[in-house]
PDB file of C-alpha atoms in Angstrom:
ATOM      1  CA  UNK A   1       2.022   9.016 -14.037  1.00 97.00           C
ATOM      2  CA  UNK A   2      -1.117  10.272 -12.735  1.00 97.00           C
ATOM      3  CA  UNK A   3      -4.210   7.454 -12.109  1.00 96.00           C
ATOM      4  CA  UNK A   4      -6.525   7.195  -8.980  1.00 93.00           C
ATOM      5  CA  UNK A   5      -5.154   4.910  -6.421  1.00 92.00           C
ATOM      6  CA  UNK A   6      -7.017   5.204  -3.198  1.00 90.00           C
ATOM      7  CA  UNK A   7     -10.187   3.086  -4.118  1.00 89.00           C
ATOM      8  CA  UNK A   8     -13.363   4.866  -4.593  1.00 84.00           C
ATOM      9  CA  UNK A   9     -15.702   1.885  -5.952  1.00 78.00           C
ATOM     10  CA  UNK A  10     -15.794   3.588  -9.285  1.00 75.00           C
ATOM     11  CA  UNK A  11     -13.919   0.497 -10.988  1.00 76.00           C
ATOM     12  CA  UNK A  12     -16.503  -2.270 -12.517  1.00 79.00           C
ATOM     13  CA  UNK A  13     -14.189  -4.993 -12.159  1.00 84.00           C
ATOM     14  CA  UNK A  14     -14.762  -5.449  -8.916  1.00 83.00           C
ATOM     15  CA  UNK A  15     -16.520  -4.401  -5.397  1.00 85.00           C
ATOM     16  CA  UNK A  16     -13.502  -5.019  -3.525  1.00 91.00           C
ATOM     17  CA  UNK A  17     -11.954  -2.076  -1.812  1.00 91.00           C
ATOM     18  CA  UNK A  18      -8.234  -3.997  -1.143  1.00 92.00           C
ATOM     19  CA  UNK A  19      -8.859  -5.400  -4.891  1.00 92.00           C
ATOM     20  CA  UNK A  20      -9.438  -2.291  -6.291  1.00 92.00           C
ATOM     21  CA  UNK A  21      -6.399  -0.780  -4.874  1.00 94.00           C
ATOM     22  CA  UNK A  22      -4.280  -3.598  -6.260  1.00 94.00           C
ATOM     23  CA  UNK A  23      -5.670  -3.152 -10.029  1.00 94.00           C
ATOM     24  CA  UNK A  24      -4.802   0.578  -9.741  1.00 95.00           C
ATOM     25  CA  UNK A  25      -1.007   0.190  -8.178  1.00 97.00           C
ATOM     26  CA  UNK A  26      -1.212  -2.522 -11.597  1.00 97.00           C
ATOM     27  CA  UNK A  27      -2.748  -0.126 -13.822  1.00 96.00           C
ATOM     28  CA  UNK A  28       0.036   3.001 -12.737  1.00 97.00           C
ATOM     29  CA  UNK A  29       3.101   0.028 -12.768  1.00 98.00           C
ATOM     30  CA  UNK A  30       1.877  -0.834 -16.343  1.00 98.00           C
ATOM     31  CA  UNK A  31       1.778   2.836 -17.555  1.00 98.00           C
ATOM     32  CA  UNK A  32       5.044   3.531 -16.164  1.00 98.00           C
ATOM     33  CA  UNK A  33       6.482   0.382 -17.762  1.00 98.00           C
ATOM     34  CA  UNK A  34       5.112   1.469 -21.152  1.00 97.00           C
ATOM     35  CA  UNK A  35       6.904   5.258 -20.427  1.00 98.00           C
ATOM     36  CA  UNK A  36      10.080   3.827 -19.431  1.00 97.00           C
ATOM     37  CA  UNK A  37      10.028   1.481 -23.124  1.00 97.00           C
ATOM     38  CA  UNK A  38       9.362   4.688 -24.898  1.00 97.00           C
ATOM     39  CA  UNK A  39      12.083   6.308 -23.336  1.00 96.00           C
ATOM     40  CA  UNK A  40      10.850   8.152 -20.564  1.00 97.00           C
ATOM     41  CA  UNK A  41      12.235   7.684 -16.597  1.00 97.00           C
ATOM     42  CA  UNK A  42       8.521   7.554 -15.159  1.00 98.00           C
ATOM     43  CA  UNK A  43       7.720   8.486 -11.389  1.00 98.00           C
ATOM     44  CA  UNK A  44       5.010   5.946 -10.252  1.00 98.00           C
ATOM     45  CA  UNK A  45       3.237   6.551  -6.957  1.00 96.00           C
ATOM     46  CA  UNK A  46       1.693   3.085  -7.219  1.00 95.00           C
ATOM     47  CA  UNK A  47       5.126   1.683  -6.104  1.00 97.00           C
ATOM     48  CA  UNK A  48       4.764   4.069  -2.667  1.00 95.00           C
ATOM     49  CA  UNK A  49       3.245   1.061  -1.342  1.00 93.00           C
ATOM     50  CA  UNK A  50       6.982  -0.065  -0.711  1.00 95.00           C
ATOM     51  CA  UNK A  51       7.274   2.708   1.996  1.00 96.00           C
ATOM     52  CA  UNK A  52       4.161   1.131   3.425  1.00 95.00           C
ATOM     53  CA  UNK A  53       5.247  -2.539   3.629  1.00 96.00           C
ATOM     54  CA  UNK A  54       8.853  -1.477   5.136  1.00 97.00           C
ATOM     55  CA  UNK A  55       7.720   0.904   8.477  1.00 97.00           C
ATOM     56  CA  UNK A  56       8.774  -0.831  11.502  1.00 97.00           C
ATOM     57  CA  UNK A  57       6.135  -1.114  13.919  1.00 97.00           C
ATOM     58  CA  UNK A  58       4.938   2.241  15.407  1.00 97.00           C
ATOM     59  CA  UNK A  59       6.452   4.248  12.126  1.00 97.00           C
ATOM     60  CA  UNK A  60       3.552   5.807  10.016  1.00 97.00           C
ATOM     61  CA  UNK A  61       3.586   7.671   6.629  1.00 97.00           C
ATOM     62  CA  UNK A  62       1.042  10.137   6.572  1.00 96.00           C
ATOM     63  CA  UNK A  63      -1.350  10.759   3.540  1.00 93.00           C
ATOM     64  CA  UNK A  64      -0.248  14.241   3.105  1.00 95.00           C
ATOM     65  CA  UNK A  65       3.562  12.891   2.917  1.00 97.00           C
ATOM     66  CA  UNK A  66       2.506  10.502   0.347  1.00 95.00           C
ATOM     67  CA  UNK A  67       0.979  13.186  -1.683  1.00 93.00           C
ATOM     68  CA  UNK A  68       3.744  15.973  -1.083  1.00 96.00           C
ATOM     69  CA  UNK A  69       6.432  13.565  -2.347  1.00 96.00           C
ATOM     70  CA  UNK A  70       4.530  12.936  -5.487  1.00 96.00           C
ATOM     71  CA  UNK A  71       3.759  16.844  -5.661  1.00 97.00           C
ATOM     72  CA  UNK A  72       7.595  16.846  -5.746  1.00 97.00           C
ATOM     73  CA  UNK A  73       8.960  14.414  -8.257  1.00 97.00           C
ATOM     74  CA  UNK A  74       6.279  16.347 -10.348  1.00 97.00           C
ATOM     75  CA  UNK A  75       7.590  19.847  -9.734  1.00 96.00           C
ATOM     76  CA  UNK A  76      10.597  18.286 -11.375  1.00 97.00           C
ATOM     77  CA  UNK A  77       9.149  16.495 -14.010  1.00 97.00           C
ATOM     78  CA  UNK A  78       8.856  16.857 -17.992  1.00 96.00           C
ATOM     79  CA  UNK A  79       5.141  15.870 -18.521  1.00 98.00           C
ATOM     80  CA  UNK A  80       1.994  14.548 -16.404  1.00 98.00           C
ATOM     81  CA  UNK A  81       0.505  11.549 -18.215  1.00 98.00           C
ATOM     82  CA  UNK A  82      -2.983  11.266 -16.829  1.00 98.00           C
ATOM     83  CA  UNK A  83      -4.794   7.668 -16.814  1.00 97.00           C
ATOM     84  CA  UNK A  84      -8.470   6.632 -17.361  1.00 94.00           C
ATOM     85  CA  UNK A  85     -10.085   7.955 -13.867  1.00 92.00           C
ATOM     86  CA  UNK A  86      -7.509  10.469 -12.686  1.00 95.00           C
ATOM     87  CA  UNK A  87     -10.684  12.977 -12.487  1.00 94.00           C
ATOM     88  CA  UNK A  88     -12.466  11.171  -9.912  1.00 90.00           C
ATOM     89  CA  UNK A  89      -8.910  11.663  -7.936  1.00 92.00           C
ATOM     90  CA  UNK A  90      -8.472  13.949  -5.590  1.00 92.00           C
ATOM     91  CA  UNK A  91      -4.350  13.576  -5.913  1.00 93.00           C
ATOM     92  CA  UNK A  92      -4.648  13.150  -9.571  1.00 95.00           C
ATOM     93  CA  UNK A  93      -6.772  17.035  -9.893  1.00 96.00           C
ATOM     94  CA  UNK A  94      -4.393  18.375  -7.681  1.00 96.00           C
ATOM     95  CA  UNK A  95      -1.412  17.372  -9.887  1.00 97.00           C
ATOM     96  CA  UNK A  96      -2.567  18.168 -12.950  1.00 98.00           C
ATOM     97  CA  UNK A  97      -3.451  21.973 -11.478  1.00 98.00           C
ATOM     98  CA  UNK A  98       0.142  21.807 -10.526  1.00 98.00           C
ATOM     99  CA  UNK A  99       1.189  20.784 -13.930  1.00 98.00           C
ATOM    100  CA  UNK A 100      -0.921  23.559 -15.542  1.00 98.00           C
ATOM    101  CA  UNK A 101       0.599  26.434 -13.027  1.00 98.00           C
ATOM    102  CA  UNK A 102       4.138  24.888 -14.268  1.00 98.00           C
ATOM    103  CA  UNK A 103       3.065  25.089 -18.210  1.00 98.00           C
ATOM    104  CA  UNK A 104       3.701  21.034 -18.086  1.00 98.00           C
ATOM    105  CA  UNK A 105       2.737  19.156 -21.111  1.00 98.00           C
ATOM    106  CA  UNK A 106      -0.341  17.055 -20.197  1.00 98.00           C
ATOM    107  CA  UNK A 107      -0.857  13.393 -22.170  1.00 98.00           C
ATOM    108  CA  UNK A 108      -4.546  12.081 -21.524  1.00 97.00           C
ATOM    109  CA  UNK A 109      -3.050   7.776 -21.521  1.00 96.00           C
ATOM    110  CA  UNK A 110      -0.348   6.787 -22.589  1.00 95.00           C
ATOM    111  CA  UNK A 111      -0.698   5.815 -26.610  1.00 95.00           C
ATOM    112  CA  UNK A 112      -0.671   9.755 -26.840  1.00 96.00           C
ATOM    113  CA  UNK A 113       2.670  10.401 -25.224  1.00 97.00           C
ATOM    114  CA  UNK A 114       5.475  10.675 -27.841  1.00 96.00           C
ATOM    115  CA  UNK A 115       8.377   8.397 -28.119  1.00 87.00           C
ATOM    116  CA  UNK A 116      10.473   5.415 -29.364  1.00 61.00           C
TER     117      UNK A 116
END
């Protein structure tokens, strides 16, 4: 599932940088959720959060880790389903390229993914 995460202030729902984040880890969850009832074992980077909350103090994650562990459960994925936004994302442009280099199937949201 590709969607922007970092916030950018391009959502109208809100001004809220920490909100914003939280609507688009909600927005990838809910995609991925969909995938996995049409049959699909998604890879959603809005649950990396989870790496976040468990570093001890002193540990850090960097944002290019982040982004090369999603670059690799891509490499090894089926399809790239791309959410409203994913343009305005660096990541998101970066995976898709990827996907296109790999000759990846690319679904523009996710009523036009096949499935059950």
């Amino acid at each position: 599932v590709a969607g922007p995460l970092t916030p950018r202030g391009n959502r109208v729902d809100t001004e809220n940088a920490a909100i914003e984040y939280l609507l688009n880890v909600r927005d990838l969850v809910s995609a991925a959720v969909a995938l996995i009832h049409k049959g699909y074992a998604p890879f959603c980077p809005g649950l990396d959060m989870q790496y976040f909350l468990s570093l001890r103090p002193g540990e850090m994650i960097s944002e290019t880790q982040i982004k090369d562990l999603s670059m690799a459960f891509l490499e090894v994925s089926d399809i790239i389903v791309l959410l409203p936004g994913w343009e305005v994302s660096e990541g998101c442009q970066a995976e898709y390229q990827r996907a296109v280099e790999l000759g990846m199937p690319s679904f523009y949201g996710i009523r036009s993914v096949p499935g059950a």
